[in-house]
Amino acid sequence: KETSCEIRKIKLYENPSWASKIDLKDGRSIFFCSPKSMFEFYYTEDKWSAFGIKSLSDFQDILVTDYKTLKIINAQKAFFVYGSTKTSPAGDDLVVFESKTNAEEYAKNNNGKRVFSFFEVKNSLIRLLNGRI
């Protein structure tokens, strides 16, 4: 119950369906209250210094929560829905699914605009979700 988001300092247990984390090769974990917050950290290298992170090779696993099943999944194999009617504790966000079919179905039923793979989610999209464009 004490685990908080590194970016927004929100307690993760309050909204577990949005939880994300990055596991480092040195055994430490960095937690986030949403996929957007995780990507914000991922794309902001100056935040890495507090953890001694020098490059992406210091990341061991990037994990997100499947919105439908609440299963913890590999973020790099997940699908992210942009523009849906759902918001996370961090506001406008990306809704995550392990299956592309589930992501497309969710997008269709919840006003989603587009489904992205992990590597298609760019910093510019995260900045847009944060109202910084």
Coordinates of C-alpha atoms in Angstrom, one line a residue:
K1 CA 0.0 0.0 0.0
E2 CA 3.0 2.3 0.3
T3 CA 4.2 1.9 -3.3
S4 CA 3.8 5.2 -5.2
C5 CA 4.2 6.3 -8.8
E6 CA 7.7 7.7 -9.4
I7 CA 6.3 10.5 -11.6
R8 CA 3.0 11.5 -9.9
K9 CA 3.4 10.1 -6.3
I10 CA 0.0 8.4 -6.5
K11 CA -0.4 5.2 -4.5
L12 CA -0.6 2.2 -6.9
Y13 CA -3.0 0.1 -4.9
E14 CA -5.8 2.7 -5.4
N15 CA -5.9 1.9 -9.2
P16 CA -4.2 -1.4 -9.9
S17 CA -5.6 -1.8 -13.4
W18 CA -3.3 1.1 -14.5
A19 CA -0.1 0.0 -12.7
S20 CA 3.2 -0.2 -14.6
K21 CA 6.8 -0.8 -13.7
I22 CA 10.3 -0.9 -15.0
D23 CA 12.6 -3.5 -13.5
L24 CA 16.3 -2.6 -13.6
K25 CA 19.1 -5.1 -14.1
D26 CA 20.5 -4.3 -10.6
G27 CA 17.3 -5.7 -9.1
R28 CA 15.5 -2.4 -8.3
S29 CA 12.0 -1.6 -9.6
I30 CA 10.5 1.7 -10.5
F31 CA 6.7 1.9 -10.3
F32 CA 4.1 4.0 -12.2
C33 CA 0.4 4.8 -11.7
S34 CA -0.2 4.5 -15.5
P35 CA 1.3 3.5 -18.8
K36 CA 1.6 7.2 -19.7
S37 CA 3.7 7.9 -16.6
M38 CA 5.9 4.9 -17.4
F39 CA 6.5 6.2 -20.9
E40 CA 7.1 9.7 -19.5
F41 CA 9.9 8.3 -17.4
Y42 CA 11.2 6.1 -20.3
Y43 CA 11.5 9.1 -22.6
T44 CA 12.9 11.6 -20.0
E45 CA 16.6 10.6 -19.6
D46 CA 17.3 13.3 -17.0
K47 CA 15.0 11.5 -14.6
W48 CA 17.2 8.4 -14.9
S49 CA 20.2 9.8 -13.0
A50 CA 18.5 9.3 -9.6
F51 CA 18.5 5.6 -10.3
G52 CA 22.0 5.4 -11.9
I53 CA 20.5 4.5 -15.3
K54 CA 22.9 5.3 -18.1
S55 CA 21.0 3.7 -21.1
L56 CA 18.0 1.6 -22.0
S57 CA 20.3 -1.5 -21.6
D58 CA 20.0 -0.9 -17.8
F59 CA 16.3 -1.8 -18.1
Q60 CA 15.6 -5.5 -17.6
D61 CA 11.8 -5.6 -17.9
I62 CA 9.1 -3.1 -18.7
L63 CA 5.7 -4.3 -17.4
V64 CA 2.2 -3.0 -17.7
T65 CA -1.2 -4.3 -16.6
D66 CA -3.7 -5.6 -19.2
Y67 CA -6.8 -3.5 -18.7
K68 CA -9.2 -6.4 -19.4
T69 CA -7.6 -9.3 -17.5
L70 CA -5.5 -7.3 -14.9
K71 CA -2.6 -9.7 -15.9
I72 CA 0.9 -8.3 -15.7
I73 CA 2.4 -8.3 -19.2
N74 CA 5.5 -7.4 -21.1
A75 CA 5.0 -3.8 -22.3
Q76 CA 7.1 -4.3 -25.4
K77 CA 4.6 -6.9 -26.6
A78 CA 1.5 -5.0 -25.6
F79 CA -1.0 -2.9 -27.5
F80 CA -1.9 0.6 -26.4
V81 CA -5.2 2.3 -27.2
Y82 CA -5.1 6.1 -27.6
G83 CA -8.0 8.4 -27.3
S84 CA -10.6 6.3 -25.4
T85 CA -13.2 7.6 -23.0
K86 CA -11.3 6.1 -20.0
T87 CA -8.9 8.1 -18.0
S88 CA -6.2 6.9 -15.5
P89 CA -5.2 8.5 -12.2
A90 CA -2.8 10.5 -14.4
G91 CA -5.6 11.8 -16.7
D92 CA -5.7 11.1 -20.4
D93 CA -3.7 7.9 -20.9
L94 CA -3.1 4.8 -23.0
V95 CA -5.2 1.7 -22.2
V96 CA -3.2 -1.5 -22.4
F97 CA -4.0 -5.0 -23.8
E98 CA -1.9 -8.1 -24.3
S99 CA -4.0 -9.0 -27.4
K100 CA -4.3 -6.7 -30.5
T101 CA -7.9 -8.1 -31.0
N102 CA -8.9 -7.0 -27.5
A103 CA -7.3 -3.6 -28.0
E104 CA -9.1 -3.1 -31.3
E105 CA -12.4 -4.2 -29.7
Y106 CA -11.9 -1.9 -26.8
A107 CA -11.1 1.0 -29.1
K108 CA -14.2 0.4 -31.1
N109 CA -16.5 0.3 -28.0
N110 CA -14.8 3.2 -26.2
N111 CA -14.1 5.9 -28.8
G112 CA -10.5 4.9 -29.1
K113 CA -8.7 6.7 -32.0
R114 CA -5.8 4.3 -32.6
V115 CA -4.0 1.2 -31.4
F116 CA -0.2 1.4 -31.0
S117 CA 2.5 -1.2 -30.4
F118 CA 5.1 -0.3 -27.7
F119 CA 7.6 1.0 -30.2
E120 CA 5.0 3.1 -32.0
V121 CA 4.3 5.1 -28.8
K122 CA 6.5 8.2 -29.3
N123 CA 7.4 10.9 -26.8
S124 CA 5.3 13.4 -28.8
L125 CA 2.2 11.3 -28.1
I126 CA 3.0 11.3 -24.3
R127 CA 3.6 15.0 -24.5
L128 CA 0.2 15.4 -26.2
L129 CA -1.5 13.3 -23.5
N130 CA 0.1 15.6 -20.9
G131 CA -1.1 18.7 -22.7
R132 CA 2.5 19.8 -23.6
I133 CA 2.2 20.1 -27.3

